[in-house]
Amino acid sequence: MDDEFAKLVRRVNQPRVVIDNNACEDATVIHVDSVNKHGILLEVVQVLTDMNLTITKAYISSDGGWFMDVFNVVDNDGNKIRDKEVMDYIQSRIETSAGFVPSRRGSVGVMPAEEHTSIELAGTDRPGLLSEVCAVLADLHCNVVNAEIWTHNARAAAVVHVTDDSMGCAISDPKRLSTIKELLCNVLKGSDDLKTAKTTLSAPGVMHRERRLHQIMFADRDYERVEKAGVRAVEEGSSRPQVTLLNIEKDYTVITMRSKDRPKLLFDIVCTLTDMQYVVFHGMVNTGRIEAYQEFYIRHVDGLPISSEAERVRVIQCLEAAIERRASEV
């Protein structure tokens, strides 16, 4: 009954989006008011990111069951959003976004779709890995429609969309799919790999691709630092993200992050916190010419702040990885 009542409240109180070009001199200001629920911040940030908008500042508040956020955004050229069609599209996308796609953090089965087959890969990073994967697919008469691969901390994750090279549609034959999976796993296995290479075939459109890449690398535990001679010392001396956690009495855990600014940074952070089952109740984002500063007041979905040293260390490692992954994307 509680779930049905929550659905009724959301239907009655539809999201309200106001786009204002007069409130700020150098950015378009987007106000979003909505009934709060887990994942809504990620949904809004994802819409803005998919529109290739840069979030220069953000003010987040979602306490008391209501979501009230403000985003300052600019386009790729650093200008305000002036095109009315684009503004209307942003407003429509946010206001009409229905519930969120359920998380697929575990294993999934073979689920070809009509347009193409989506292949998810995880394994040891090494030079030439993507070309080897593409060569295997070509030998198996698969046409690569598009592919995206991220590498971080000696691990690699990829999402590749393929079709049958003669029919131009998804591959549905179970035996052929099994062969593809087996041969790609062989490619992904490293000679000194202590982790198991993984190949998964699934239906496209179920999950935002970049969010899925975060989830694949998170499941592969890429946030665990790899100790190699000379490598760790160089990394520690370089300009790595600074992530700190502090508990305020028993109410919230406050996360502060300083890192080099780049596109999609906020999406990567919010994506990771959401998939780790943390809720952002308050926050602010401020970006400069070089550095980005982010501060979030969070709790776990169970309503508690971070309560152990092991959990604190894990959250710091995962946020550092989220910031670094896209920087090493190929």
Coordinates of C-alpha atoms in Angstrom, one line a residue:
M1 CA 0.0 0.0 0.0
D2 CA 2.9 2.3 0.8
D3 CA 4.4 1.7 -2.6
E4 CA 1.0 2.4 -4.3
F5 CA 0.6 5.6 -2.3
A6 CA 4.1 6.8 -3.3
K7 CA 3.2 6.2 -7.0
L8 CA 0.0 8.2 -6.6
V9 CA 1.9 11.1 -5.0
R10 CA 4.4 11.1 -8.0
R11 CA 1.5 11.1 -10.5
V12 CA -0.2 14.0 -8.8
N13 CA 3.0 16.0 -8.3
Q14 CA 4.7 15.8 -11.7
P15 CA 8.3 17.2 -12.0
R16 CA 8.4 20.9 -12.7
V17 CA 11.3 22.3 -14.7
V18 CA 12.1 26.0 -15.1
I19 CA 14.9 27.1 -17.5
D20 CA 16.1 30.6 -16.9
N21 CA 18.6 32.6 -19.0
N22 CA 18.3 35.8 -16.9
A23 CA 19.3 34.6 -13.4
C24 CA 23.0 34.2 -14.2
E25 CA 25.3 36.2 -16.5
D26 CA 27.4 33.4 -17.9
A27 CA 25.2 30.2 -17.7
T28 CA 21.6 28.9 -18.2
V29 CA 20.0 28.1 -14.9
I30 CA 17.8 25.0 -14.7
H31 CA 15.5 24.6 -11.6
V32 CA 14.0 21.1 -11.0
D33 CA 11.3 20.5 -8.4
S34 CA 9.9 17.1 -7.9
V35 CA 8.7 14.4 -5.4
N36 CA 11.9 12.8 -4.2
K37 CA 12.9 9.1 -4.8
H38 CA 16.1 7.2 -5.0
G39 CA 17.9 7.8 -8.3
I40 CA 16.1 11.0 -9.3
L41 CA 19.4 13.0 -9.1
L42 CA 21.1 10.6 -11.4
E43 CA 18.2 10.8 -13.9
V44 CA 18.3 14.6 -14.1
V45 CA 22.1 14.7 -14.3
Q46 CA 22.0 12.0 -17.0
V47 CA 19.6 14.0 -19.1
L48 CA 21.9 17.1 -19.0
T49 CA 25.0 15.0 -19.7
D50 CA 23.4 13.2 -22.7
M51 CA 22.6 16.7 -24.1
N52 CA 26.4 17.4 -23.9
L53 CA 25.8 20.2 -21.5
T54 CA 28.5 21.2 -19.0
I55 CA 27.3 21.6 -15.4
T56 CA 29.4 24.5 -14.0
K57 CA 27.5 24.8 -10.7
A58 CA 24.9 22.8 -8.9
Y59 CA 22.9 23.1 -5.6
I60 CA 21.2 19.9 -4.5
S61 CA 18.5 19.5 -1.8
S62 CA 16.3 16.4 -1.4
D63 CA 15.5 16.3 2.3
G64 CA 11.9 16.0 3.5
G65 CA 10.6 14.0 0.6
W66 CA 11.0 16.7 -2.0
F67 CA 13.7 17.2 -4.7
M68 CA 14.7 20.8 -5.4
D69 CA 17.9 21.2 -7.4
V70 CA 19.5 24.0 -9.4
F71 CA 22.0 23.5 -12.2
N72 CA 24.0 26.1 -14.0
V73 CA 24.8 24.8 -17.5
V74 CA 26.6 25.8 -20.7
D75 CA 27.0 24.2 -24.1
N76 CA 30.3 22.8 -25.5
D77 CA 31.4 26.3 -26.5
G78 CA 30.8 27.7 -23.0
N79 CA 27.7 29.6 -24.0
K80 CA 24.1 29.8 -22.6
I81 CA 21.4 27.5 -24.1
R82 CA 19.5 29.9 -26.4
D83 CA 17.9 27.4 -28.8
K84 CA 14.2 27.2 -27.8
E85 CA 13.8 23.7 -29.3
V86 CA 16.8 22.5 -27.2
M87 CA 15.3 24.1 -24.1
D88 CA 11.9 22.6 -24.6
Y89 CA 13.5 19.2 -25.2
I90 CA 15.5 19.4 -21.9
Q91 CA 12.3 20.4 -20.1
S92 CA 10.3 17.6 -21.6
R93 CA 13.0 14.9 -21.0
I94 CA 13.2 15.8 -17.3
E95 CA 9.5 16.3 -16.7
T96 CA 8.3 13.2 -18.5
S97 CA 11.0 10.8 -17.3
A98 CA 9.2 7.8 -15.9
G99 CA 10.6 5.5 -13.2
F100 CA 14.2 4.4 -13.4
V101 CA 15.6 1.3 -15.0
P102 CA 16.3 -1.3 -12.4
S103 CA 19.9 -1.9 -11.5
R104 CA 21.7 -4.8 -13.3
R105 CA 24.6 -5.2 -11.0
G106 CA 24.7 -9.0 -11.1
S107 CA 25.1 -11.5 -13.9
V108 CA 22.7 -11.5 -16.8
G109 CA 21.9 -14.0 -19.5
V110 CA 21.9 -14.1 -23.3
M111 CA 19.2 -11.7 -24.5
P112 CA 19.6 -10.6 -28.1
A113 CA 17.4 -7.7 -29.3
E114 CA 16.0 -7.0 -32.8
E115 CA 18.5 -4.2 -33.7
H116 CA 21.8 -5.5 -32.4
T117 CA 23.4 -7.7 -29.8
S118 CA 25.1 -6.0 -26.9
I119 CA 28.3 -7.5 -25.6
E120 CA 29.8 -6.6 -22.2
L121 CA 33.4 -7.4 -21.6
A122 CA 35.7 -7.3 -18.5
G123 CA 39.2 -8.4 -18.2
T124 CA 42.9 -7.5 -17.9
D125 CA 44.0 -4.4 -19.8
R126 CA 46.8 -4.7 -22.3
P127 CA 47.9 -3.0 -25.6
G128 CA 45.9 -4.1 -28.6
L129 CA 43.0 -5.6 -26.6
L130 CA 40.3 -3.8 -28.5
S131 CA 41.8 -4.7 -31.9
E132 CA 42.0 -8.4 -30.9
V133 CA 38.3 -8.3 -29.8
C134 CA 37.3 -6.7 -33.1
A135 CA 39.4 -9.3 -35.0
V136 CA 37.6 -12.2 -33.3
L137 CA 34.2 -10.6 -34.0
A138 CA 35.1 -10.1 -37.6
D139 CA 36.2 -13.8 -37.9
L140 CA 32.8 -14.7 -36.4
H141 CA 31.0 -12.6 -39.1
C142 CA 29.9 -10.0 -36.6
N143 CA 29.7 -6.3 -37.7
V144 CA 30.7 -3.9 -34.9
V145 CA 28.1 -1.1 -34.9
N146 CA 29.7 0.8 -32.1
A147 CA 32.0 0.2 -29.2
E148 CA 33.2 1.9 -26.0
I149 CA 36.0 0.7 -23.8
W150 CA 37.3 2.1 -20.5
T151 CA 40.6 1.1 -18.9
H152 CA 41.6 1.8 -15.3
N153 CA 44.0 0.3 -12.8
A154 CA 45.1 -2.6 -15.2
R155 CA 41.5 -3.5 -15.8
A156 CA 39.4 -3.0 -19.0
A157 CA 35.6 -2.9 -19.6
A158 CA 33.8 -2.6 -22.8
V159 CA 30.3 -2.5 -24.3
V160 CA 30.2 -3.5 -27.9
H161 CA 27.1 -3.5 -30.1
V162 CA 27.2 -6.0 -33.0
T163 CA 25.0 -7.3 -35.8
D164 CA 25.2 -10.3 -38.2
D165 CA 27.3 -9.0 -41.0
S166 CA 25.1 -10.5 -43.7
M167 CA 21.6 -9.9 -42.3
G168 CA 22.3 -6.6 -40.5
C169 CA 20.3 -7.6 -37.4
A170 CA 20.9 -9.0 -34.0
I171 CA 22.4 -12.4 -33.6
S172 CA 19.9 -14.8 -32.1
D173 CA 21.3 -18.3 -32.7
P174 CA 22.1 -19.7 -29.2
K175 CA 25.0 -21.9 -30.4
R176 CA 26.6 -18.9 -32.2
L177 CA 26.2 -16.7 -29.2
S178 CA 27.8 -19.3 -27.0
T179 CA 30.8 -19.5 -29.4
I180 CA 31.2 -15.7 -29.4
K181 CA 31.1 -15.7 -25.6
E182 CA 33.7 -18.5 -25.3
L183 CA 36.2 -17.0 -27.8
L184 CA 36.0 -13.5 -26.4
C185 CA 36.6 -14.9 -22.9
N186 CA 39.8 -16.5 -24.2
V187 CA 41.0 -13.1 -25.6
L188 CA 40.3 -11.4 -22.3
K189 CA 42.2 -13.8 -20.2
G190 CA 45.6 -12.4 -19.2
S191 CA 48.6 -14.7 -18.6
D192 CA 49.0 -13.4 -15.0
D193 CA 45.3 -12.5 -14.5
L194 CA 44.1 -13.5 -11.0
K195 CA 40.6 -12.4 -11.8
T196 CA 38.2 -14.1 -14.1
A197 CA 37.5 -12.6 -17.5
K198 CA 33.9 -12.0 -18.2
T199 CA 31.8 -11.8 -21.4
T200 CA 28.1 -11.1 -21.2
L201 CA 25.6 -10.8 -24.0
S202 CA 22.5 -8.8 -23.3
A203 CA 19.7 -6.7 -24.8
P204 CA 20.6 -3.0 -25.6
G205 CA 18.6 -0.2 -24.2
V206 CA 18.1 -1.7 -20.8
M207 CA 20.8 0.4 -19.2
H208 CA 22.6 3.7 -20.0
R209 CA 25.8 2.5 -21.6
E210 CA 28.2 4.7 -19.6
R211 CA 26.4 3.8 -16.4
R212 CA 26.8 0.2 -17.3
L213 CA 30.5 0.6 -17.9
H214 CA 30.8 2.0 -14.4
Q215 CA 28.9 -1.0 -13.0
I216 CA 31.1 -3.5 -14.9
M217 CA 34.3 -2.0 -13.6
F218 CA 32.9 -1.6 -10.1
A219 CA 31.9 -5.3 -10.1
D220 CA 35.4 -6.1 -11.4
R221 CA 36.8 -4.2 -8.4
D222 CA 39.0 -1.9 -10.4
Y223 CA 39.0 0.5 -7.4
E224 CA 41.6 -1.8 -5.7
R225 CA 45.0 -0.4 -6.4
V226 CA 47.5 -2.5 -8.3
E227 CA 51.0 -2.6 -6.8
K228 CA 53.6 -2.7 -9.5
A229 CA 57.2 -1.7 -9.3
G230 CA 57.6 2.1 -9.9
V231 CA 54.0 2.5 -10.9
R232 CA 52.4 3.3 -7.6
A233 CA 55.0 5.9 -6.7
V234 CA 54.4 7.8 -9.9
E235 CA 50.6 7.7 -9.3
E236 CA 50.9 8.9 -5.7
G237 CA 53.1 11.8 -6.9
S238 CA 50.7 12.8 -9.6
S239 CA 47.6 15.0 -9.3
R240 CA 45.1 12.4 -8.1
P241 CA 41.6 13.2 -6.9
Q242 CA 41.3 14.3 -3.3
V243 CA 38.3 12.6 -1.5
T244 CA 37.6 13.1 2.2
L245 CA 34.7 11.8 4.3
L246 CA 33.5 13.2 7.6
N247 CA 30.5 12.2 9.8
I248 CA 28.4 15.1 11.2
E249 CA 27.1 13.7 14.5
K250 CA 24.9 10.8 13.5
D251 CA 23.0 12.5 10.7
Y252 CA 25.1 12.5 7.5
T253 CA 28.4 11.6 6.0
V254 CA 29.9 14.6 4.3
I255 CA 32.0 13.8 1.2
T256 CA 34.2 16.5 -0.3
M257 CA 36.1 16.0 -3.6
R258 CA 38.6 18.1 -5.4
S259 CA 39.8 17.0 -8.8
K260 CA 40.7 18.2 -12.2
D261 CA 37.6 19.4 -13.9
R262 CA 36.3 17.6 -17.0
P263 CA 33.1 16.8 -18.9
K264 CA 30.6 14.4 -17.2
L265 CA 32.4 14.5 -13.9
L266 CA 29.2 15.0 -11.9
F267 CA 27.5 12.2 -13.7
D268 CA 30.3 9.8 -12.9
I269 CA 30.2 10.7 -9.2
V270 CA 26.4 10.5 -8.8
C271 CA 26.3 7.3 -10.9
T272 CA 28.7 5.6 -8.5
L273 CA 27.0 6.8 -5.3
T274 CA 23.6 5.7 -6.6
D275 CA 24.9 2.2 -7.6
M276 CA 26.5 1.9 -4.2
Q277 CA 23.1 2.6 -2.7
Y278 CA 23.8 6.0 -1.2
V279 CA 21.4 8.9 -1.3
V280 CA 22.5 12.5 -1.7
F281 CA 20.4 14.8 0.6
H282 CA 22.3 18.0 0.1
G283 CA 25.2 19.0 -2.1
M284 CA 27.0 21.7 -4.1
V285 CA 29.2 21.6 -7.2
N286 CA 31.5 24.4 -8.2
T287 CA 33.9 24.2 -11.2
G288 CA 36.7 26.6 -12.1
R289 CA 39.0 26.8 -15.1
I290 CA 41.0 23.8 -13.8
E291 CA 39.6 22.3 -10.6
A292 CA 36.2 21.0 -9.6
Y293 CA 34.9 21.0 -6.1
Q294 CA 32.0 18.8 -5.0
E295 CA 30.5 18.4 -1.6
F296 CA 27.7 16.0 -0.8
Y297 CA 25.8 15.1 2.4
I298 CA 24.9 11.4 2.1
R299 CA 23.3 8.5 3.8
H300 CA 23.0 4.9 2.9
V301 CA 19.5 3.9 1.6
D302 CA 18.9 2.3 5.0
G303 CA 19.0 5.9 6.5
L304 CA 22.4 5.6 8.2
P305 CA 25.7 7.4 7.5
I306 CA 28.9 5.6 6.9
S307 CA 29.7 3.7 10.1
S308 CA 32.9 1.8 9.7
E309 CA 36.5 2.4 8.6
A310 CA 36.3 -0.4 6.0
E311 CA 33.2 1.2 4.4
R312 CA 34.8 4.7 4.5
V313 CA 38.0 3.4 2.7
R314 CA 35.8 1.6 0.1
V315 CA 33.7 4.6 -0.7
I316 CA 36.9 6.8 -1.1
Q317 CA 38.5 4.2 -3.4
C318 CA 35.3 3.8 -5.5
L319 CA 34.9 7.6 -5.9
E320 CA 38.5 8.0 -6.9
A321 CA 38.0 5.2 -9.5
A322 CA 34.9 6.9 -10.8
I323 CA 36.8 10.1 -11.3
E324 CA 39.7 8.5 -13.0
R325 CA 38.0 5.9 -15.3
R326 CA 36.8 8.3 -17.9
A327 CA 40.2 10.0 -17.9
S328 CA 41.7 6.8 -19.1
E329 CA 38.9 6.0 -21.5
V330 CA 40.1 4.9 -25.0

